[in-house]
Amino acid sequence: MSKLAPKAAVSSGERQSGVDRVVDIFEELLRSREPIRIGELARRLEAPRSTLYNLVNRLVAADLLEVMDDDGSVFFGRAMQLYGTAYAETNPLQRHARPLLETLAAGSDATAQLCALRHDKYVVLDSRSGPSLFRITTDIGVPVPLPWTASGRLLLGHSSPEQISALIPADDYTLPDGRVIDPQDFLTDVAKSRDDGYCVTLGLSDRFTCCLAAPVRNPRGEAVATLCFVVPADQPEARRLELLRRLIEASDRLSRHCR
């Protein structure tokens, strides 16, 4: 007999509400990237304190959360690392990307990253830095607006212009320095990147960086992830072309492991 179903009778509505609350807690902690007091968590999620206290206590008991300070602030617990490690070891894309990233970074003296789409943002899933003391990188898991990145243009290649326009918030077209990307120009970039099979951007999220990306495709030809290099913007053209060649070769190899 399955041990997954709780013995106590709980309505599907109550069960769904509890699951939603737990997901909301995890998402808020991921966004914050630092411990949060339960009272503050309840305020941000607009949830009853009693409900949050009960859920947090259960999650702490399961090592999914940990109490970090005397003020009762909580953050992700050690079980999260165990679950994440198990996922990375069994997921074909993550497992085969790890040695590829290490080879790319070491052989190119550049930051190599595995990136993907999460909701309406771009995130780095894994990253390796080259031996150079000068490093440019985006922290793993930090959501970044899609129009700011080369990878974002590739990850949306299988979507229609209408789907892309509905997905991206209007504010995401504004770069950190205040420049605004024209939405139609972005759609043109997406189509060009899809046809080219790669994308190179200069000075978007940072005026001094260049991002080169190549798609990792599933059997249907959809870009489910990208491999990218982040390098200083003043790189010679010959070096950019060599880096791009390495990315395309690596992404083609990684695509063979996509389900």
Tab-separated table of C-alpha atoms in Angstrom:
chain	number	residue	atom	x	y	z
A	1	MET	CA	0.000	0.000	0.000
A	2	SER	CA	1.280	3.488	-0.845
A	3	LYS	CA	2.702	5.493	2.027
A	4	LEU	CA	2.298	8.807	0.210
A	5	ALA	CA	-1.360	9.416	1.079
A	6	PRO	CA	-1.908	10.904	4.568
A	7	LYS	CA	-4.123	8.884	6.882
A	8	ALA	CA	-6.105	11.917	8.001
A	9	ALA	CA	-8.936	12.902	5.698
A	10	VAL	CA	-8.037	16.200	4.071
A	11	SER	CA	-10.021	17.835	1.328
A	12	SER	CA	-8.291	18.403	-2.014
A	13	GLY	CA	-8.812	22.149	-1.603
A	14	GLU	CA	-7.056	22.208	1.771
A	15	ARG	CA	-4.242	20.010	0.465
A	16	GLN	CA	-3.712	22.228	-2.567
A	17	SER	CA	-3.714	25.329	-0.385
A	18	GLY	CA	-1.008	23.820	1.821
A	19	VAL	CA	1.135	22.899	-1.177
A	20	ASP	CA	0.707	26.378	-2.617
A	21	ARG	CA	1.813	27.942	0.670
A	22	VAL	CA	4.947	25.783	0.778
A	23	VAL	CA	5.819	26.687	-2.815
A	24	ASP	CA	5.262	30.369	-2.016
A	25	ILE	CA	7.636	30.100	0.971
A	26	PHE	CA	10.358	28.487	-1.139
A	27	GLU	CA	9.945	31.028	-3.946
A	28	GLU	CA	10.160	33.978	-1.547
A	29	LEU	CA	13.318	32.603	0.090
A	30	LEU	CA	14.858	32.003	-3.332
A	31	ARG	CA	14.037	35.561	-4.364
A	32	SER	CA	15.389	36.982	-1.131
A	33	ARG	CA	18.501	34.766	-0.994
A	34	GLU	CA	18.769	35.467	2.727
A	35	PRO	CA	16.998	34.367	5.942
A	36	ILE	CA	13.579	35.908	6.641
A	37	ARG	CA	11.655	36.147	9.914
A	38	ILE	CA	8.387	34.238	9.866
A	39	GLY	CA	6.379	37.373	10.612
A	40	GLU	CA	7.972	39.150	7.647
A	41	LEU	CA	7.393	36.086	5.482
A	42	ALA	CA	3.721	36.108	6.441
A	43	ARG	CA	3.504	39.804	5.543
A	44	ARG	CA	5.101	39.325	2.140
A	45	LEU	CA	2.926	36.340	1.304
A	46	GLU	CA	-0.205	37.911	2.802
A	47	ALA	CA	-0.737	34.706	4.780
A	48	PRO	CA	-1.991	34.194	8.362
A	49	ARG	CA	0.901	33.971	10.818
A	50	SER	CA	-0.536	30.860	12.439
A	51	THR	CA	-0.590	29.093	9.073
A	52	LEU	CA	2.988	30.087	8.305
A	53	TYR	CA	4.234	29.050	11.755
A	54	ASN	CA	2.666	25.598	11.371
A	55	LEU	CA	4.097	25.088	7.883
A	56	VAL	CA	7.539	26.408	8.790
A	57	ASN	CA	7.733	24.168	11.854
A	58	ARG	CA	6.919	21.133	9.692
A	59	LEU	CA	9.500	22.145	7.087
A	60	VAL	CA	12.133	22.716	9.765
A	61	ALA	CA	11.426	19.236	11.179
A	62	ALA	CA	12.006	17.805	7.689
A	63	ASP	CA	15.316	19.728	7.289
A	64	LEU	CA	13.832	21.579	4.315
A	65	LEU	CA	14.205	24.814	6.287
A	66	GLU	CA	16.554	25.829	9.092
A	67	VAL	CA	16.191	28.422	11.835
A	68	MET	CA	19.203	30.640	11.256
A	69	ASP	CA	19.188	33.275	14.021
A	70	ASP	CA	17.889	33.982	17.508
A	71	ASP	CA	15.188	36.182	15.966
A	72	GLY	CA	13.645	33.117	14.319
A	73	SER	CA	14.724	33.857	10.757
A	74	VAL	CA	14.513	30.834	8.470
A	75	PHE	CA	16.220	29.770	5.280
A	76	PHE	CA	16.688	26.646	3.193
A	77	GLY	CA	17.821	23.553	5.117
A	78	ARG	CA	20.366	20.841	4.382
A	79	ALA	CA	17.779	18.527	2.820
A	80	MET	CA	17.490	21.019	-0.033
A	81	GLN	CA	21.131	20.434	-0.917
A	82	LEU	CA	20.596	16.677	-0.838
A	83	TYR	CA	17.603	16.946	-3.173
A	84	GLY	CA	19.474	19.316	-5.491
A	85	THR	CA	22.531	17.074	-5.601
A	86	ALA	CA	20.398	14.024	-6.375
A	87	TYR	CA	18.705	15.940	-9.194
A	88	ALA	CA	22.014	17.138	-10.672
A	89	GLU	CA	23.441	13.614	-10.556
A	90	THR	CA	20.481	11.966	-12.284
A	91	ASN	CA	19.359	14.654	-14.746
A	92	PRO	CA	21.184	13.938	-18.041
A	93	LEU	CA	21.498	17.591	-19.005
A	94	GLN	CA	22.971	18.688	-15.677
A	95	ARG	CA	25.205	15.643	-15.344
A	96	HIS	CA	26.795	15.963	-18.784
A	97	ALA	CA	26.977	19.758	-18.650
A	98	ARG	CA	29.268	19.783	-15.606
A	99	PRO	CA	32.428	18.396	-17.284
A	100	LEU	CA	31.689	20.393	-20.435
A	101	LEU	CA	31.570	23.630	-18.453
A	102	GLU	CA	34.843	22.799	-16.728
A	103	THR	CA	36.527	22.097	-20.080
A	104	LEU	CA	35.112	25.246	-21.676
A	105	ALA	CA	36.171	27.489	-18.801
A	106	ALA	CA	39.645	26.024	-18.414
A	107	GLY	CA	40.378	25.960	-22.126
A	108	SER	CA	39.038	29.423	-22.895
A	109	ASP	CA	39.962	31.429	-19.783
A	110	ALA	CA	36.382	32.691	-19.639
A	111	THR	CA	33.280	32.201	-17.489
A	112	ALA	CA	31.212	29.329	-18.915
A	113	GLN	CA	27.563	28.951	-17.885
A	114	LEU	CA	24.600	26.638	-18.363
A	115	CYS	CA	21.429	28.732	-18.563
A	116	ALA	CA	17.709	28.079	-18.876
A	117	LEU	CA	14.262	29.669	-18.860
A	118	ARG	CA	12.383	29.797	-15.542
A	119	HIS	CA	8.909	31.312	-15.701
A	120	ASP	CA	9.446	34.646	-17.502
A	121	LYS	CA	13.134	35.044	-16.599
A	122	TYR	CA	16.562	33.680	-17.458
A	123	VAL	CA	18.577	31.867	-14.785
A	124	VAL	CA	22.058	30.380	-14.586
A	125	LEU	CA	21.852	26.696	-13.615
A	126	ASP	CA	25.592	26.071	-13.329
A	127	SER	CA	28.756	28.076	-13.856
A	128	ARG	CA	32.520	27.614	-14.068
A	129	SER	CA	35.173	30.339	-14.134
A	130	GLY	CA	38.442	30.193	-16.066
A	131	PRO	CA	41.853	30.600	-14.413
A	132	SER	CA	41.977	34.362	-15.027
A	133	LEU	CA	41.707	36.648	-11.991
A	134	PHE	CA	39.239	38.811	-13.964
A	135	ARG	CA	35.811	37.172	-13.782
A	136	ILE	CA	32.402	38.192	-15.049
A	137	THR	CA	29.465	36.070	-13.948
A	138	THR	CA	25.813	35.970	-12.907
A	139	ASP	CA	24.982	34.186	-9.662
A	140	ILE	CA	23.303	30.805	-10.012
A	141	GLY	CA	19.535	30.992	-9.642
A	142	VAL	CA	19.186	34.791	-9.800
A	143	PRO	CA	16.349	35.708	-12.207
A	144	VAL	CA	17.395	38.076	-15.008
A	145	PRO	CA	15.068	39.675	-17.593
A	146	LEU	CA	15.225	37.792	-20.887
A	147	PRO	CA	15.844	40.873	-23.103
A	148	TRP	CA	19.086	41.543	-21.186
A	149	THR	CA	20.740	38.327	-22.365
A	150	ALA	CA	21.971	36.465	-25.426
A	151	SER	CA	20.586	33.240	-23.964
A	152	GLY	CA	17.126	34.768	-23.588
A	153	ARG	CA	16.932	35.323	-27.335
A	154	LEU	CA	17.739	31.669	-27.996
A	155	LEU	CA	15.499	30.218	-25.291
A	156	LEU	CA	12.464	31.928	-26.854
A	157	GLY	CA	13.223	30.756	-30.383
A	158	HIS	CA	10.408	28.166	-30.449
A	159	SER	CA	7.793	30.687	-29.240
A	160	SER	CA	5.579	32.841	-31.437
A	161	PRO	CA	5.841	36.655	-31.345
A	162	GLU	CA	2.469	36.747	-29.587
A	163	GLN	CA	3.625	34.291	-26.925
A	164	ILE	CA	6.840	36.248	-26.355
A	165	SER	CA	5.011	39.555	-26.058
A	166	ALA	CA	2.576	38.057	-23.544
A	167	LEU	CA	5.384	36.482	-21.512
A	168	ILE	CA	7.782	39.386	-20.984
A	169	PRO	CA	6.796	42.172	-18.547
A	170	ALA	CA	7.084	45.681	-19.989
A	171	ASP	CA	9.660	46.703	-17.359
A	172	ASP	CA	12.020	43.918	-18.480
A	173	TYR	CA	12.847	45.819	-21.660
A	174	THR	CA	14.564	48.526	-19.575
A	175	LEU	CA	18.286	47.805	-19.109
A	176	PRO	CA	20.124	48.522	-15.836
A	177	ASP	CA	21.545	51.787	-17.202
A	178	GLY	CA	18.112	53.079	-18.257
A	179	ARG	CA	18.279	52.281	-21.965
A	180	VAL	CA	15.108	50.712	-23.336
A	181	ILE	CA	15.047	47.850	-25.840
A	182	ASP	CA	12.337	48.166	-28.450
A	183	PRO	CA	10.083	45.070	-28.145
A	184	GLN	CA	9.931	44.707	-31.928
A	185	ASP	CA	13.723	44.818	-32.154
A	186	PHE	CA	13.842	42.084	-29.527
A	187	LEU	CA	11.473	39.899	-31.552
A	188	THR	CA	13.714	40.443	-34.585
A	189	ASP	CA	16.740	39.395	-32.515
A	190	VAL	CA	14.935	36.236	-31.375
A	191	ALA	CA	14.126	35.257	-34.969
A	192	LYS	CA	17.681	35.980	-36.162
A	193	SER	CA	19.229	34.022	-33.282
A	194	ARG	CA	16.970	31.060	-34.032
A	195	ASP	CA	18.034	31.093	-37.688
A	196	ASP	CA	21.737	31.633	-36.905
A	197	GLY	CA	21.882	28.957	-34.229
A	198	TYR	CA	23.757	31.244	-31.831
A	199	CYS	CA	23.581	34.740	-30.340
A	200	VAL	CA	26.135	37.389	-29.402
A	201	THR	CA	25.223	40.512	-27.415
A	202	LEU	CA	27.344	43.485	-26.412
A	203	GLY	CA	26.839	45.785	-23.451
A	204	LEU	CA	23.290	44.880	-22.447
A	205	SER	CA	23.112	43.989	-18.738
A	206	ASP	CA	26.586	45.538	-18.398
A	207	ARG	CA	28.161	47.949	-20.903
A	208	PHE	CA	31.555	46.280	-20.477
A	209	THR	CA	30.556	42.680	-21.166
A	210	CYS	CA	29.977	40.499	-24.177
A	211	CYS	CA	27.780	37.401	-23.966
A	212	LEU	CA	28.021	34.564	-26.469
A	213	ALA	CA	25.448	31.757	-26.353
A	214	ALA	CA	24.571	28.567	-28.232
A	215	PRO	CA	21.376	26.528	-27.784
A	216	VAL	CA	21.042	23.088	-26.236
A	217	ARG	CA	18.109	21.515	-28.081
A	218	ASN	CA	15.752	18.671	-27.272
A	219	PRO	CA	14.691	16.099	-29.919
A	220	ARG	CA	11.949	18.499	-31.090
A	221	GLY	CA	14.554	21.153	-31.845
A	222	GLU	CA	13.510	23.439	-28.966
A	223	ALA	CA	16.181	25.265	-26.986
A	224	VAL	CA	15.781	23.887	-23.460
A	225	ALA	CA	19.026	25.461	-22.238
A	226	THR	CA	22.057	27.344	-23.489
A	227	LEU	CA	25.794	27.251	-23.016
A	228	CYS	CA	27.318	30.692	-22.865
A	229	PHE	CA	30.542	32.597	-22.332
A	230	VAL	CA	30.644	35.950	-20.556
A	231	VAL	CA	33.763	37.931	-21.485
A	232	PRO	CA	34.949	41.560	-21.553
A	233	ALA	CA	33.417	43.549	-24.406
A	234	ASP	CA	36.789	44.552	-25.855
A	235	GLN	CA	37.682	41.028	-27.004
A	236	PRO	CA	39.232	40.825	-30.509
A	237	GLU	CA	36.883	39.519	-33.192
A	238	ALA	CA	39.055	36.453	-33.792
A	239	ARG	CA	38.772	35.435	-30.131
A	240	ARG	CA	35.012	35.886	-30.154
A	241	LEU	CA	34.711	33.644	-33.197
A	242	GLU	CA	36.884	30.986	-31.571
A	243	LEU	CA	34.839	31.099	-28.367
A	244	LEU	CA	31.639	30.856	-30.372
A	245	ARG	CA	32.963	27.835	-32.272
A	246	ARG	CA	33.724	26.073	-28.986
A	247	LEU	CA	30.279	26.866	-27.614
A	248	ILE	CA	28.479	25.543	-30.676
A	249	GLU	CA	30.475	22.312	-30.640
A	250	ALA	CA	29.810	21.816	-26.906
A	251	SER	CA	26.101	22.628	-27.183
A	252	ASP	CA	25.720	20.153	-30.066
A	253	ARG	CA	27.305	17.461	-27.872
A	254	LEU	CA	25.099	18.320	-24.914
A	255	SER	CA	21.970	18.289	-27.078
A	256	ARG	CA	22.451	14.538	-27.593
A	257	HIS	CA	21.686	14.014	-23.909
A	258	CYS	CA	18.416	15.997	-23.866
A	259	ARG	CA	15.218	14.031	-23.417
